[in-house]
Coordinates of N, CA, C and O in Angstrom, one line a residue:
M18 N -32.1 -31.7 -51.6 CA -31.4 -31.0 -52.7 C -30.0 -30.6 -52.2 O -29.9 -29.9 -51.2
K19 N -28.9 -31.1 -52.8 CA -27.6 -30.8 -52.4 C -26.9 -30.0 -53.6 O -27.0 -30.5 -54.7
L20 N -26.2 -28.9 -53.3 CA -25.5 -28.1 -54.3 C -24.1 -28.0 -53.9 O -23.8 -27.9 -52.7
E21 N -23.2 -28.0 -54.8 CA -21.8 -27.8 -54.6 C -21.4 -26.7 -55.7 O -21.7 -26.8 -56.8
F22 N -20.6 -25.7 -55.2 CA -20.2 -24.6 -56.1 C -19.1 -23.9 -55.5 O -18.8 -24.0 -54.3
D23 N -18.4 -23.2 -56.4 CA -17.3 -22.2 -56.0 C -17.9 -20.8 -56.1 O -18.6 -20.5 -57.0
A24 N -17.6 -20.0 -55.1 CA -18.1 -18.6 -55.1 C -17.1 -17.7 -54.4 O -16.3 -18.1 -53.6
E25 N -17.3 -16.4 -54.7 CA -16.5 -15.4 -54.1 C -17.2 -14.8 -52.9 O -18.4 -14.5 -53.0
I26 N -16.5 -14.6 -51.8 CA -17.1 -14.0 -50.6 C -17.2 -12.5 -50.7 O -16.3 -11.9 -51.2
W27 N -18.4 -12.0 -50.3 CA -18.5 -10.5 -50.4 C -19.1 -10.0 -49.1 O -19.7 -10.7 -48.3
Y28 N -18.8 -8.8 -48.8 CA -19.1 -8.1 -47.5 C -20.3 -7.2 -47.8 O -20.3 -6.4 -48.7
W29 N -21.3 -7.2 -46.9 CA -22.4 -6.3 -46.9 C -22.4 -5.4 -45.7 O -22.4 -5.9 -44.5
K30 N -22.3 -4.1 -45.9 CA -22.1 -3.2 -44.8 C -23.4 -2.9 -44.0 O -23.3 -2.5 -42.9
G31 N -24.6 -3.1 -44.6 CA -25.9 -2.9 -44.0 C -25.9 -2.5 -42.6 O -24.9 -2.4 -41.9
P32 N -27.1 -2.4 -42.0 CA -27.2 -2.1 -40.6 C -26.6 -3.2 -39.7 O -26.1 -2.9 -38.6
A33 N -26.6 -4.4 -40.1 CA -25.9 -5.5 -39.4 C -24.9 -6.1 -40.4 O -25.3 -6.9 -41.3
P34 N -23.6 -5.7 -40.4 CA -22.6 -6.2 -41.4 C -22.5 -7.7 -41.4 O -22.6 -8.3 -40.3
F35 N -22.3 -8.2 -42.5 CA -22.2 -9.7 -42.7 C -21.5 -10.0 -44.0 O -21.4 -9.2 -44.8
Y36 N -21.0 -11.3 -44.0 CA -20.4 -11.8 -45.2 C -21.3 -12.8 -45.9 O -21.9 -13.6 -45.2
F37 N -21.3 -12.9 -47.2 CA -22.1 -13.8 -48.0 C -21.3 -14.4 -49.1 O -20.3 -13.8 -49.5
V38 N -21.9 -15.4 -49.7 CA -21.6 -15.8 -51.1 C -22.9 -16.0 -51.8 O -23.9 -16.4 -51.3
N39 N -22.9 -15.7 -53.1 CA -24.1 -15.9 -54.0 C -24.0 -17.3 -54.5 O -23.0 -17.8 -55.0
L40 N -25.2 -18.0 -54.5 CA -25.3 -19.3 -55.1 C -25.4 -19.1 -56.6 O -25.8 -18.0 -57.1
P41 N -25.0 -20.1 -57.4 CA -25.1 -19.9 -58.9 C -26.5 -19.6 -59.4 O -27.5 -20.1 -58.8
E42 N -26.5 -18.7 -60.4 CA -27.8 -18.3 -60.9 C -28.6 -19.5 -61.4 O -29.9 -19.5 -61.3
Q43 N -28.0 -20.5 -62.0 CA -28.7 -21.6 -62.6 C -29.5 -22.4 -61.5 O -30.4 -23.2 -61.8
D44 N -29.2 -22.3 -60.2 CA -29.9 -23.0 -59.2 C -31.1 -22.2 -58.6 O -31.9 -22.7 -57.9
G45 N -31.2 -20.9 -59.0 CA -32.2 -20.1 -58.5 C -33.6 -20.6 -58.7 O -34.4 -20.5 -57.8
A46 N -33.9 -21.0 -59.9 CA -35.3 -21.5 -60.2 C -35.7 -22.7 -59.3 O -36.8 -22.7 -58.8
D47 N -34.8 -23.6 -59.2 CA -35.0 -24.8 -58.4 C -35.2 -24.4 -56.9 O -36.1 -25.0 -56.3
L48 N -34.4 -23.5 -56.5 CA -34.5 -23.1 -55.1 C -35.8 -22.3 -54.8 O -36.4 -22.5 -53.8
R49 N -36.2 -21.5 -55.7 CA -37.5 -20.8 -55.6 C -38.6 -21.7 -55.5 O -39.6 -21.6 -54.7
E50 N -38.6 -22.8 -56.3 CA -39.7 -23.8 -56.3 C -39.7 -24.5 -55.0 O -40.7 -24.8 -54.4
L51 N -38.5 -24.9 -54.5 CA -38.3 -25.7 -53.3 C -38.7 -24.8 -52.1 O -39.2 -25.3 -51.1
A52 N -38.5 -23.5 -52.2 CA -38.8 -22.6 -51.1 C -40.3 -22.6 -50.7 O -40.7 -22.4 -49.5
K53 N -41.2 -22.9 -51.7 CA -42.6 -23.0 -51.4 C -42.9 -24.1 -50.3 O -43.8 -24.0 -49.6
E54 N -42.0 -25.1 -50.3 CA -42.2 -26.2 -49.3 C -41.4 -26.1 -48.0 O -41.9 -26.5 -47.0
V55 N -40.3 -25.4 -48.1 CA -39.4 -25.4 -46.9 C -39.2 -24.1 -46.3 O -38.7 -24.0 -45.1
S56 N -39.6 -23.0 -46.9 CA -39.3 -21.6 -46.4 C -40.1 -21.4 -45.1 O -41.3 -21.8 -45.0
Y57 N -39.5 -20.7 -44.2 CA -40.2 -20.4 -42.9 C -40.6 -18.9 -42.9 O -41.0 -18.4 -41.9
G58 N -40.5 -18.2 -44.0 CA -40.9 -16.8 -44.1 C -39.9 -16.0 -44.9 O -38.7 -16.3 -45.0
W59 N -40.4 -15.0 -45.6 CA -39.6 -14.1 -46.5 C -38.8 -14.8 -47.5 O -37.8 -14.3 -48.0
G60 N -39.1 -16.1 -47.8 CA -38.4 -16.8 -48.8 C -37.1 -17.5 -48.3 O -36.3 -18.0 -49.1
M61 N -36.8 -17.4 -47.0 CA -35.6 -17.9 -46.4 C -35.7 -19.5 -46.5 O -36.7 -20.0 -46.3
I62 N -34.5 -20.1 -46.9 CA -34.5 -21.5 -47.0 C -33.5 -22.1 -46.0 O -32.3 -21.8 -46.1
P63 N -33.9 -23.0 -45.1 CA -33.0 -23.5 -44.1 C -32.1 -24.5 -44.8 O -32.5 -25.3 -45.6
V64 N -30.8 -24.5 -44.5 CA -29.8 -25.3 -45.1 C -28.7 -25.8 -44.1 O -28.5 -25.2 -43.0
H65 N -28.1 -26.9 -44.4 CA -26.8 -27.3 -43.8 C -25.7 -26.9 -44.8 O -25.8 -27.3 -46.0
A66 N -24.7 -26.2 -44.3 CA -23.7 -25.7 -45.2 C -22.3 -26.3 -44.8 O -22.1 -26.6 -43.6
R67 N -21.4 -26.3 -45.7 CA -20.0 -26.8 -45.4 C -19.1 -26.0 -46.3 O -19.3 -25.7 -47.5
L68 N -18.0 -25.5 -45.6 CA -16.8 -24.9 -46.2 C -15.6 -25.6 -45.7 O -15.4 -25.5 -44.4
G69 N -14.9 -26.3 -46.5 CA -13.7 -27.0 -46.0 C -14.1 -28.0 -44.9 O -15.0 -28.8 -45.1
D70 N -13.5 -27.9 -43.7 CA -13.8 -28.9 -42.6 C -14.9 -28.3 -41.7 O -15.2 -29.0 -40.7
T71 N -15.5 -27.2 -42.0 CA -16.4 -26.5 -41.1 C -17.8 -26.6 -41.7 O -18.1 -26.3 -42.8
A72 N -18.7 -27.2 -40.8 CA -20.2 -27.3 -41.2 C -21.0 -26.4 -40.2 O -20.6 -26.3 -39.1
W73 N -22.1 -25.9 -40.7 CA -23.0 -25.1 -39.9 C -24.4 -25.1 -40.5 O -24.6 -25.5 -41.6
E74 N -25.4 -24.7 -39.7 CA -26.7 -24.5 -40.1 C -27.0 -23.1 -40.2 O -26.6 -22.3 -39.4
T75 N -27.7 -22.7 -41.3 CA -28.1 -21.3 -41.5 C -29.3 -21.3 -42.5 O -29.9 -22.3 -42.7
S76 N -29.6 -20.2 -43.1 CA -30.6 -20.1 -44.1 C -30.1 -19.3 -45.3 O -29.4 -18.3 -45.1
L77 N -30.6 -19.6 -46.5 CA -30.3 -18.9 -47.7 C -31.2 -17.7 -47.7 O -32.4 -17.8 -47.4
F78 N -30.7 -16.5 -48.1 CA -31.4 -15.3 -48.2 C -31.8 -15.1 -49.7 O -30.9 -15.1 -50.5
P79 N -33.1 -14.8 -50.0 CA -33.4 -14.4 -51.4 C -32.8 -13.0 -51.7 O -32.9 -12.1 -50.8
R80 N -32.1 -12.9 -52.8 CA -31.5 -11.6 -53.1 C -31.4 -11.4 -54.6 O -30.7 -12.2 -55.3
E81 N -32.1 -10.4 -55.2 CA -32.1 -10.1 -56.6 C -32.2 -11.3 -57.5 O -31.4 -11.5 -58.4
G82 N -33.2 -12.1 -57.2 CA -33.5 -13.3 -58.1 C -32.6 -14.5 -57.8 O -32.7 -15.5 -58.5
R83 N -31.7 -14.3 -56.9 CA -30.7 -15.4 -56.6 C -30.9 -15.7 -55.1 O -31.7 -15.1 -54.4
Y84 N -30.0 -16.5 -54.6 CA -29.9 -16.7 -53.1 C -28.5 -16.5 -52.6 O -27.5 -16.8 -53.4
A85 N -28.4 -16.0 -51.4 CA -27.1 -15.7 -50.8 C -26.9 -16.6 -49.5 O -27.9 -16.7 -48.7
L86 N -25.8 -17.1 -49.3 CA -25.4 -17.9 -48.2 C -24.6 -17.1 -47.2 O -23.5 -16.6 -47.6
P87 N -25.1 -16.8 -46.0 CA -24.4 -16.1 -45.0 C -23.2 -16.9 -44.4 O -23.4 -18.1 -44.2
L88 N -22.1 -16.2 -44.1 CA -20.9 -16.9 -43.5 C -20.7 -16.3 -42.2 O -20.3 -15.2 -42.0
K89 N -20.9 -17.2 -41.1 CA -20.6 -16.7 -39.8 C -19.1 -16.4 -39.6 O -18.3 -17.0 -40.2
A90 N -18.8 -15.5 -38.6 CA -17.4 -15.2 -38.3 C -16.6 -16.4 -37.9 O -15.5 -16.6 -38.4
E91 N -17.2 -17.3 -37.1 CA -16.5 -18.5 -36.7 C -16.1 -19.4 -37.9 O -15.1 -20.1 -37.9
V92 N -17.0 -19.4 -38.9 CA -16.7 -20.2 -40.1 C -15.5 -19.6 -40.9 O -14.6 -20.3 -41.3
R93 N -15.6 -18.3 -41.1 CA -14.6 -17.6 -41.9 C -13.2 -17.7 -41.2 O -12.2 -18.0 -41.8
E94 N -13.2 -17.6 -39.8 CA -12.0 -17.7 -39.1 C -11.4 -19.1 -39.1 O -10.2 -19.3 -39.3
A95 N -12.3 -20.1 -39.0 CA -11.8 -21.5 -39.0 C -11.2 -21.9 -40.3 O -10.3 -22.7 -40.3
E96 N -11.7 -21.3 -41.4 CA -11.3 -21.7 -42.7 C -10.3 -20.7 -43.3 O -9.8 -20.8 -44.4
G97 N -10.1 -19.6 -42.6 CA -9.1 -18.6 -43.0 C -9.5 -17.9 -44.3 O -8.6 -17.6 -45.2
V98 N -10.8 -17.5 -44.5 CA -11.2 -16.8 -45.7 C -11.9 -15.5 -45.3 O -12.3 -15.3 -44.1
G99 N -11.9 -14.6 -46.3 CA -12.5 -13.3 -46.0 C -13.0 -12.7 -47.3 O -13.1 -13.3 -48.4
D100 N -13.3 -11.4 -47.3 CA -13.9 -10.6 -48.4 C -13.0 -10.8 -49.6 O -11.8 -10.6 -49.6
G101 N -13.6 -11.2 -50.7 CA -12.9 -11.3 -52.0 C -12.3 -12.7 -52.3 O -11.9 -13.0 -53.4
D102 N -12.2 -13.5 -51.2 CA -11.7 -14.9 -51.4 C -12.7 -15.8 -52.1 O -13.9 -15.6 -51.9
S103 N -12.2 -16.7 -52.9 CA -13.1 -17.7 -53.5 C -12.9 -19.0 -52.8 O -11.8 -19.3 -52.3
A104 N -14.0 -19.8 -52.7 CA -13.9 -21.0 -51.9 C -15.0 -22.0 -52.5 O -15.9 -21.6 -53.2
H105 N -14.9 -23.2 -52.1 CA -15.8 -24.3 -52.5 C -16.8 -24.5 -51.4 O -16.4 -24.7 -50.2
F106 N -18.1 -24.5 -51.7 CA -19.2 -24.6 -50.7 C -20.1 -25.8 -51.1 O -20.2 -26.1 -52.2
E107 N -20.6 -26.4 -50.0 CA -21.6 -27.5 -50.2 C -22.8 -27.0 -49.4 O -22.7 -26.5 -48.2
V108 N -24.0 -27.1 -50.0 CA -25.2 -26.6 -49.3 C -26.3 -27.7 -49.5 O -26.5 -28.1 -50.7
T109 N -26.9 -28.2 -48.4 CA -28.0 -29.1 -48.5 C -29.2 -28.5 -47.9 O -29.2 -28.1 -46.7
V110 N -30.3 -28.5 -48.6 CA -31.6 -27.9 -48.2 C -32.2 -28.9 -47.2 O -32.3 -30.1 -47.5
A111 N -32.8 -28.4 -46.1 CA -33.5 -29.2 -45.1 C -34.7 -28.5 -44.7 O -34.7 -27.2 -44.6
V112 N -35.8 -29.2 -44.3 CA -36.9 -28.5 -43.7 C -36.7 -28.3 -42.3 O -35.8 -28.8 -41.7
R113 N -37.5 -27.4 -41.7 CA -37.3 -27.0 -40.3 C -37.4 -28.1 -39.3 O -36.8 -28.1 -38.3
S114 N -38.1 -29.2 -39.6 CA -38.3 -30.3 -38.7 C -37.1 -31.2 -38.7 O -37.0 -32.1 -37.9
G115 N -36.1 -30.8 -39.5 CA -34.8 -31.6 -39.5 C -34.8 -32.7 -40.5 O -33.7 -33.3 -40.7
R116 N -35.9 -32.9 -41.3 CA -35.9 -33.9 -42.3 C -35.2 -33.3 -43.5 O -35.4 -32.2 -43.9
W117 N -34.4 -34.2 -44.2 CA -33.7 -33.7 -45.4 C -34.7 -33.7 -46.6 O -35.5 -34.6 -46.7
V118 N -34.5 -32.8 -47.5 CA -35.3 -32.7 -48.7 C -34.5 -33.3 -49.8 O -33.4 -33.0 -50.0

């Protein structure tokens, strides 16, 4: 499953501060169904993500009926984005064994 979308970056202050983008609501149901096959716990979904020229592996976090994509500092720095910026993202779901779904 491959998704492409534009989203605004937001900052979470929590105990371990991090930056995220929310995936579109309309993809939530499909992702929840797919999570049954690929999640490794707590509904986390392993993905390959891309922002501009930067690609990385991470996991989608279930959040309030949607999913959030975490953005590593090295990704934000490489692409020159931060809190409140909008950007175009590509996300491809993969199972833990490395096979594409």
